[in-house]
Coordinates of C-alpha atoms in Angstrom, one line a residue:
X1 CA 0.0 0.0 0.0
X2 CA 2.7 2.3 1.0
X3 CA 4.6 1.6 -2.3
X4 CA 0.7 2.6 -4.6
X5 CA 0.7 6.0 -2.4
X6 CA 4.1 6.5 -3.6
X7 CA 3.8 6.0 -6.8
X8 CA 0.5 7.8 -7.2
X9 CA 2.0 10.6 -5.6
X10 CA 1.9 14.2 -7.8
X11 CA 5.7 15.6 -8.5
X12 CA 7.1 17.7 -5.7
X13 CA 7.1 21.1 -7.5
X14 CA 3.3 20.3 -8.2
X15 CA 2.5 19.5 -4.6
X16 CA 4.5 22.7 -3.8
X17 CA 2.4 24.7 -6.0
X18 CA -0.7 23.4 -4.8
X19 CA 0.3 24.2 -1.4
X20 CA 1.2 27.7 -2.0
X21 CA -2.3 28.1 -3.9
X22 CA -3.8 26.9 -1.0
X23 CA -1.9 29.4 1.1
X24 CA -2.8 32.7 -1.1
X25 CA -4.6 35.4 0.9
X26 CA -6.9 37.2 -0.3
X27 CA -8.9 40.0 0.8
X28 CA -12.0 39.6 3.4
X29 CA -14.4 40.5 0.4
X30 CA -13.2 37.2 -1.8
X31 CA -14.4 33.8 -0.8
X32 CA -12.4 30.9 -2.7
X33 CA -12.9 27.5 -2.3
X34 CA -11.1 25.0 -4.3
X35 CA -12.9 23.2 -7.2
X36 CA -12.3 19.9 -9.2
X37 CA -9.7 20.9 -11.8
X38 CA -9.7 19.6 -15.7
X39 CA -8.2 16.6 -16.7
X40 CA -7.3 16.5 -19.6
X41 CA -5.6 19.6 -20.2
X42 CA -1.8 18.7 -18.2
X43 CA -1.2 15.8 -16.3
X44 CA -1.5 17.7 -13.1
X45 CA -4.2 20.6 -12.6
X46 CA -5.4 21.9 -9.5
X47 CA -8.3 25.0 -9.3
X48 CA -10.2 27.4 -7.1
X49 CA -12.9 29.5 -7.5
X50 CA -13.9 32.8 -6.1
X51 CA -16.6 35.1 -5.4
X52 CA -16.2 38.4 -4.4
X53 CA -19.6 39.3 -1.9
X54 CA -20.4 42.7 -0.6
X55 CA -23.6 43.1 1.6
X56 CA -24.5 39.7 0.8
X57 CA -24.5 40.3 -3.3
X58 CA -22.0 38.1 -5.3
X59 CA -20.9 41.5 -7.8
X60 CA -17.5 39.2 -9.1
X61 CA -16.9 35.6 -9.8
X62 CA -14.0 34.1 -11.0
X63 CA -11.7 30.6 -11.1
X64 CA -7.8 29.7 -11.4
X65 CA -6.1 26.4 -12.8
X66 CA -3.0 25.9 -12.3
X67 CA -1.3 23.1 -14.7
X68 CA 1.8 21.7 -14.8
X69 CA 3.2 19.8 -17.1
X70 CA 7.2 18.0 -15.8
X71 CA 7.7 17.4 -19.5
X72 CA 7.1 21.0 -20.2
X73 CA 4.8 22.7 -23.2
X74 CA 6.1 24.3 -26.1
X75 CA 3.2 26.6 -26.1
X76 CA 3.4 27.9 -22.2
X77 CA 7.6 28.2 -22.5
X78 CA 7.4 26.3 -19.2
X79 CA 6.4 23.6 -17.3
X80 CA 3.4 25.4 -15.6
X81 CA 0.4 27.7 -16.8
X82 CA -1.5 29.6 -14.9
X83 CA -5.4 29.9 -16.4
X84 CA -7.6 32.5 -14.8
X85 CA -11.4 33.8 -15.1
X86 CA -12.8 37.0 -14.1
X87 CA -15.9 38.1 -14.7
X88 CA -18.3 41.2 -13.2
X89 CA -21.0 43.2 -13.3
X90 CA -20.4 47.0 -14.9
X91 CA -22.2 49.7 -15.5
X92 CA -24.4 49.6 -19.0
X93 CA -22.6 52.4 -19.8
X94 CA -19.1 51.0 -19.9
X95 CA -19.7 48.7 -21.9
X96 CA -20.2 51.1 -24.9
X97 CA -15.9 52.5 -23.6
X98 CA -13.5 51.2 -26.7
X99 CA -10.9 51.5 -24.2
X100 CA -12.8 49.0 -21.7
X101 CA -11.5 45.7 -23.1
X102 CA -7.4 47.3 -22.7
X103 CA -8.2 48.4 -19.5
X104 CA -9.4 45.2 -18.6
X105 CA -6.1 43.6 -19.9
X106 CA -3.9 46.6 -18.0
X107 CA -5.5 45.3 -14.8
X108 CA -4.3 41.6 -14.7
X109 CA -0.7 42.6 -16.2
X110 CA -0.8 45.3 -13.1
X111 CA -1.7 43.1 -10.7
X112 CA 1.0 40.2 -11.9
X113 CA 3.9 43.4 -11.5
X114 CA 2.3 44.8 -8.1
X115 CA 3.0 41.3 -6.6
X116 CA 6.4 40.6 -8.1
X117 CA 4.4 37.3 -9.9
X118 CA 6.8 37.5 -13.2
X119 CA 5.7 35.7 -16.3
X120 CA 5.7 34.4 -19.7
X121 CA 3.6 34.1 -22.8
X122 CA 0.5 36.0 -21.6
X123 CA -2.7 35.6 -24.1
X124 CA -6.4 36.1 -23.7
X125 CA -9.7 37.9 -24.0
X126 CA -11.8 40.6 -22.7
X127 CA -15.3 40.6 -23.3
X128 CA -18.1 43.4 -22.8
X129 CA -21.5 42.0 -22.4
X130 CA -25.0 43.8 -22.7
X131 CA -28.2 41.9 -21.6
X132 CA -31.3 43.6 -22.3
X133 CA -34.7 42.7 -21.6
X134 CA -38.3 42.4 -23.7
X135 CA -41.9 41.4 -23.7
X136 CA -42.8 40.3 -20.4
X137 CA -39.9 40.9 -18.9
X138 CA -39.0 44.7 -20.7
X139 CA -39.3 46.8 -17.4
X140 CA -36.1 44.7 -16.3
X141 CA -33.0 47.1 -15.9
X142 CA -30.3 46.4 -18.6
X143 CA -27.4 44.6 -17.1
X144 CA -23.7 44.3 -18.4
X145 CA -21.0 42.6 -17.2
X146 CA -17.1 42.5 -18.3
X147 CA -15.1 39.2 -18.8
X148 CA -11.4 38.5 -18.5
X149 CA -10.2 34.9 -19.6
X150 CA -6.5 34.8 -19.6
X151 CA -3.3 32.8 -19.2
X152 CA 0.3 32.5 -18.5
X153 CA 3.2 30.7 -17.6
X154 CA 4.3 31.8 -14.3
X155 CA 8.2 32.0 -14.2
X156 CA 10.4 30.5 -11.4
X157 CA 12.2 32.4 -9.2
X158 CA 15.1 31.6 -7.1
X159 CA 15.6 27.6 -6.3
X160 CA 13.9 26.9 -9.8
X161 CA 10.7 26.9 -8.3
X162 CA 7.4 28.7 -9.1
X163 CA 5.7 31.2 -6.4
X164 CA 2.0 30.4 -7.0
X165 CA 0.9 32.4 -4.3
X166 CA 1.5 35.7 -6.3
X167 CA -0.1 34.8 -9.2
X168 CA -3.0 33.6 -7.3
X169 CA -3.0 36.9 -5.2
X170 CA -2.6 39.0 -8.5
X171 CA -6.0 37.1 -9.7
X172 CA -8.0 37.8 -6.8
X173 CA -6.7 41.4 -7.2
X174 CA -8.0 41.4 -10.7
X175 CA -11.3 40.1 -9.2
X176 CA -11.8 43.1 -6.6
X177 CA -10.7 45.6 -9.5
X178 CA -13.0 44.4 -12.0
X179 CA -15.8 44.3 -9.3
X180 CA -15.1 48.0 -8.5
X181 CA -13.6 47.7 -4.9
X182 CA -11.5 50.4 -4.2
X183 CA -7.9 49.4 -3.7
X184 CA -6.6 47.8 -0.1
X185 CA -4.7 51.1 1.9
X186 CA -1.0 51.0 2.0
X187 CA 0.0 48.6 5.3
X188 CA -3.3 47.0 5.2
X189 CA -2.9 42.9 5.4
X190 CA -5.4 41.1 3.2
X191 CA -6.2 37.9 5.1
X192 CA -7.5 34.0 4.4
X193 CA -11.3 33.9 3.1
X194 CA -13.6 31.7 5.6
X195 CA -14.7 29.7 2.7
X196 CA -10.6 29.5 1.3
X197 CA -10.0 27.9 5.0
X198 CA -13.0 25.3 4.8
X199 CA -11.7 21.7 4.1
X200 CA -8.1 22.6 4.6

């Protein structure tokens, strides 16, 4: 039996990284839990999801896989990726901004260089979305929300190994920005969600 565990064991830089997602703080507004990760993507995946809850209203939601791959992907330049979801509600208004999507996009790459989380290969998407309502249901407010799918390959640091808890930070930062939170005061430490500690 001991010999299975062993061998079904995930690499040590995985299980490192999974830790140090695990160990990502976040502030009191984001509750993450973790989530069953996809398969079929890299060998080893592991994921969390977050919602960011003010006066009892969900106004962000968002997830983050991490993958990692110990033969390495051409693609991601590395042996990990990072693949992250944002997505919140805006003002109708917004949505109509040509600058929105960039300004989306400036957010997560500020976020990554705010917490030191250095990468490669970034690529994604921002998407503006504008629902609007008719016939029974016309005298329903119009609603818009902005999305940020993105990925990267998170580069490692000292050692050789990979500080996930930076790039998970930077996400949840992205979450609170694109939710319209104003940002944390200098000195101010952001601390473990009551969900994020559930389970651990």
């Amino acid at each position: 039996m001991g010999a299975r565990k062993q061998v079904d064991a995930p690499p040590a830089e995985f299980a490192e990284a999974v830790s140090q997602l695990r160990g990502a703080r976040f502030r009191p507004e984001v509750f993450v839990e973790e989530m069953p990760a996809p398969q079929r993507i890299a060998p080893h995946a592991a994921a969390v999801s977050a919602d960011v809850t003010v006066d009892g209203d969900d106004i962000a939601t968002g997830r983050l896989v991490v993958l990692y791959d110990p033969a390495g992907n051409d693609a991601w330049q590395s042996t990990f990726r990072c693949v992250a979801y944002v997505r919140a509600a805006v003002e109708p208004e917004m949505v109509t901004d040509a600058l929105l999507g960039g300004v989306g996009w400036t957010w997560l790459m500020e976020a990554l260089a705010d917490r030191g989380a250095d990468f490669l290969a970034p690529s994604g998407t921002v998407t503006r979305v504008v629902s609007e309502s008719f016939g029974g249901m016309a005298d329903d407010d119009a609603t818009a929300e902005i999305e940020i799918r993105a990925s990267w390959s998170p580069v490692p640091g000292p050692g050789g190994l990979v500080d996930v808890t930076r790039h998970a930070e930077a996400w949840g930062e992205v979450l609170c920005t694109a939710a319209g939170l104003p940002p944390v005061p200098p000195g101010v430490v952001a601390m473990p969600t009551r969900r994020g500690q559930r389970g651990r």
